[in-house]
Amino acid sequence: EGFAVVDQSVVRLKDGRYLRVSIVLDREPHDGGYRLKVEQASYQYQSDEGGDRWVFRYDYRRQPTDPHQATHLQVRGSLVEDVPLHRGVLERVHFPTGRVPIEAVIRLLIEQFAVPTNTEIAHRPLSGPSA
């Protein structure tokens, strides 16, 4: 039992941008063995290695530790519509979400942000019955 920390990593992508990934796993007893549960996860698509020029970020916490949504998405950009914003800046808005696996983020980058891949990706749906 206990936490296993997957170190924060910054991976250079084939589009010249970066993906910062940090995951904290918990090993817990399950059916006579153990299973791993994601306790915390953070993914950030960014233009610079240091992370000052991020495009979007996603944070997940199984146990909330602050007043923000425990699981949320933030987008750095401008709105087309004129609406009042929290603290006046879109990137400060914490859009609530469910837990998003790293596989879904990778697919998002490939399909919606046109990040090139080394090989073909499987086009199996992310949810639904397993094959």
mmCIF file of C-alpha atoms in Angstrom:
data_model
loop_
_atom_site.group_PDB
_atom_site.id
_atom_site.type_symbol
_atom_site.label_atom_id
_atom_site.label_comp_id
_atom_site.label_asym_id
_atom_site.label_seq_id
_atom_site.Cartn_x
_atom_site.Cartn_y
_atom_site.Cartn_z
ATOM 1 C CA GLU A 1 0.000 0.000 0.000
ATOM 2 C CA GLY A 2 1.041 3.613 -0.457
ATOM 3 C CA PHE A 3 1.641 6.196 -3.083
ATOM 4 C CA ALA A 4 3.910 5.806 -6.090
ATOM 5 C CA VAL A 5 4.826 9.070 -7.756
ATOM 6 C CA VAL A 6 5.411 9.083 -11.488
ATOM 7 C CA ASP A 7 7.845 11.973 -11.848
ATOM 8 C CA GLN A 8 6.780 15.041 -13.720
ATOM 9 C CA SER A 9 8.097 14.796 -17.258
ATOM 10 C CA VAL A 10 8.197 17.252 -20.118
ATOM 11 C CA VAL A 11 8.098 15.511 -23.497
ATOM 12 C CA ARG A 12 9.010 17.316 -26.723
ATOM 13 C CA LEU A 13 6.368 16.581 -29.354
ATOM 14 C CA LYS A 14 6.853 16.318 -33.108
ATOM 15 C CA ASP A 15 5.158 19.705 -33.616
ATOM 16 C CA GLY A 16 7.947 21.414 -31.624
ATOM 17 C CA ARG A 17 5.727 21.983 -28.586
ATOM 18 C CA TYR A 18 5.745 20.071 -25.298
ATOM 19 C CA LEU A 19 3.491 17.936 -23.126
ATOM 20 C CA ARG A 20 4.062 18.113 -19.371
ATOM 21 C CA VAL A 21 2.770 15.034 -17.550
ATOM 22 C CA SER A 22 2.584 14.332 -13.825
ATOM 23 C CA ILE A 23 0.725 11.371 -12.295
ATOM 24 C CA VAL A 24 0.468 10.143 -8.704
ATOM 25 C CA LEU A 25 -0.696 6.542 -8.302
ATOM 26 C CA ASP A 26 -1.952 4.730 -5.194
ATOM 27 C CA ARG A 27 -1.395 0.997 -4.787
ATOM 28 C CA GLU A 28 -4.289 -0.502 -2.868
ATOM 29 C CA PRO A 29 -5.451 -4.022 -2.007
ATOM 30 C CA HIS A 30 -7.996 -5.489 -4.426
ATOM 31 C CA ASP A 31 -9.365 -9.055 -4.780
ATOM 32 C CA GLY A 32 -6.392 -10.665 -3.010
ATOM 33 C CA GLY A 33 -3.874 -8.593 -4.966
ATOM 34 C CA TYR A 34 -3.292 -4.951 -5.655
ATOM 35 C CA ARG A 35 -4.478 -2.368 -8.138
ATOM 36 C CA LEU A 36 -3.241 1.092 -9.016
ATOM 37 C CA LYS A 37 -5.550 4.094 -8.748
ATOM 38 C CA VAL A 38 -4.809 7.546 -10.074
ATOM 39 C CA GLU A 39 -4.822 9.947 -7.109
ATOM 40 C CA GLN A 40 -3.623 13.015 -9.016
ATOM 41 C CA ALA A 41 -2.865 13.807 -12.645
ATOM 42 C CA SER A 42 -1.822 16.913 -14.504
ATOM 43 C CA TYR A 43 -1.300 17.373 -18.254
ATOM 44 C CA GLN A 44 -0.235 20.598 -19.910
ATOM 45 C CA TYR A 45 0.224 21.254 -23.637
ATOM 46 C CA GLN A 46 2.722 24.096 -23.937
ATOM 47 C CA SER A 47 4.767 26.021 -26.496
ATOM 48 C CA ASP A 48 7.917 26.329 -24.386
ATOM 49 C CA GLU A 49 9.829 23.776 -22.330
ATOM 50 C CA GLY A 50 9.447 25.801 -19.118
ATOM 51 C CA GLY A 51 5.643 25.930 -19.340
ATOM 52 C CA ASP A 52 5.149 29.703 -19.323
ATOM 53 C CA ARG A 53 3.393 29.589 -22.727
ATOM 54 C CA TRP A 54 0.784 26.895 -22.160
ATOM 55 C CA VAL A 55 -2.179 26.237 -24.460
ATOM 56 C CA PHE A 56 -4.352 24.095 -22.193
ATOM 57 C CA ARG A 57 -3.952 22.317 -18.899
ATOM 58 C CA TYR A 58 -5.880 19.642 -17.106
ATOM 59 C CA ASP A 59 -5.729 18.831 -13.394
ATOM 60 C CA TYR A 60 -7.291 15.935 -11.495
ATOM 61 C CA ARG A 61 -7.335 15.311 -7.756
ATOM 62 C CA ARG A 62 -9.249 12.429 -6.239
ATOM 63 C CA GLN A 63 -9.246 14.336 -2.910
ATOM 64 C CA PRO A 64 -9.700 18.113 -3.425
ATOM 65 C CA THR A 65 -7.157 20.307 -1.636
ATOM 66 C CA ASP A 66 -8.265 23.803 -2.664
ATOM 67 C CA PRO A 67 -11.422 25.722 -3.623
ATOM 68 C CA HIS A 68 -11.074 25.004 -7.378
ATOM 69 C CA GLN A 69 -12.911 22.146 -9.049
ATOM 70 C CA ALA A 70 -11.078 18.925 -8.098
ATOM 71 C CA THR A 71 -11.026 17.947 -11.765
ATOM 72 C CA HIS A 72 -10.872 20.747 -14.288
ATOM 73 C CA LEU A 73 -9.640 22.033 -17.635
ATOM 74 C CA GLN A 74 -8.164 25.464 -18.268
ATOM 75 C CA VAL A 75 -7.736 27.000 -21.726
ATOM 76 C CA ARG A 76 -5.413 29.873 -22.520
ATOM 77 C CA GLY A 77 -7.051 31.884 -25.259
ATOM 78 C CA SER A 78 -9.576 34.545 -26.119
ATOM 79 C CA LEU A 79 -13.347 34.297 -26.208
ATOM 80 C CA VAL A 80 -15.280 35.205 -29.323
ATOM 81 C CA GLU A 81 -18.328 36.255 -27.283
ATOM 82 C CA ASP A 82 -18.261 39.198 -24.879
ATOM 83 C CA VAL A 83 -19.138 37.694 -21.489
ATOM 84 C CA PRO A 84 -17.919 38.548 -18.003
ATOM 85 C CA LEU A 85 -15.003 36.341 -16.983
ATOM 86 C CA HIS A 86 -13.780 35.121 -13.630
ATOM 87 C CA ARG A 87 -10.974 37.559 -12.759
ATOM 88 C CA GLY A 88 -11.258 38.889 -16.319
ATOM 89 C CA VAL A 89 -9.084 36.202 -17.925
ATOM 90 C CA LEU A 90 -10.246 33.003 -19.649
ATOM 91 C CA GLU A 91 -7.242 30.984 -18.422
ATOM 92 C CA ARG A 92 -8.423 31.539 -14.822
ATOM 93 C CA VAL A 93 -11.699 29.709 -15.499
ATOM 94 C CA HIS A 94 -11.671 26.134 -14.185
ATOM 95 C CA PHE A 95 -14.048 24.121 -16.419
ATOM 96 C CA PRO A 96 -15.223 21.064 -14.438
ATOM 97 C CA THR A 97 -14.626 17.670 -16.042
ATOM 98 C CA GLY A 98 -14.444 14.007 -15.180
ATOM 99 C CA ARG A 99 -11.134 12.166 -14.970
ATOM 100 C CA VAL A 100 -9.371 12.217 -18.346
ATOM 101 C CA PRO A 101 -6.815 9.469 -19.093
ATOM 102 C CA ILE A 102 -3.493 10.276 -20.748
ATOM 103 C CA GLU A 103 -4.601 8.264 -23.802
ATOM 104 C CA ALA A 104 -7.445 10.735 -24.395
ATOM 105 C CA VAL A 105 -5.042 13.688 -24.191
ATOM 106 C CA ILE A 106 -2.704 12.050 -26.701
ATOM 107 C CA ARG A 107 -5.617 11.439 -29.087
ATOM 108 C CA LEU A 108 -6.772 15.070 -28.628
ATOM 109 C CA LEU A 109 -3.305 16.353 -29.548
ATOM 110 C CA ILE A 110 -3.146 14.151 -32.651
ATOM 111 C CA GLU A 111 -6.686 14.682 -33.931
ATOM 112 C CA GLN A 112 -7.499 18.262 -32.866
ATOM 113 C CA PHE A 113 -4.060 19.938 -32.648
ATOM 114 C CA ALA A 114 -2.490 18.078 -35.628
ATOM 115 C CA VAL A 115 0.539 16.855 -33.664
ATOM 116 C CA PRO A 116 2.355 14.408 -35.971
ATOM 117 C CA THR A 117 2.909 10.821 -34.792
ATOM 118 C CA ASN A 118 5.717 8.333 -35.390
ATOM 119 C CA THR A 119 3.255 5.586 -36.338
ATOM 120 C CA GLU A 120 -0.429 5.053 -37.010
ATOM 121 C CA ILE A 121 -2.713 5.207 -33.989
ATOM 122 C CA ALA A 122 -5.499 2.778 -33.246
ATOM 123 C CA HIS A 123 -8.945 4.234 -33.883
ATOM 124 C CA ARG A 124 -10.768 2.214 -31.262
ATOM 125 C CA PRO A 125 -13.275 4.337 -29.310
ATOM 126 C CA LEU A 126 -12.019 5.615 -25.957
ATOM 127 C CA SER A 127 -15.145 4.465 -24.131
ATOM 128 C CA GLY A 128 -17.528 1.588 -24.462
ATOM 129 C CA PRO A 129 -17.046 -2.170 -24.469
ATOM 130 C CA SER A 130 -13.521 -3.533 -24.637
ATOM 131 C CA ALA A 131 -12.508 -5.604 -27.628
#
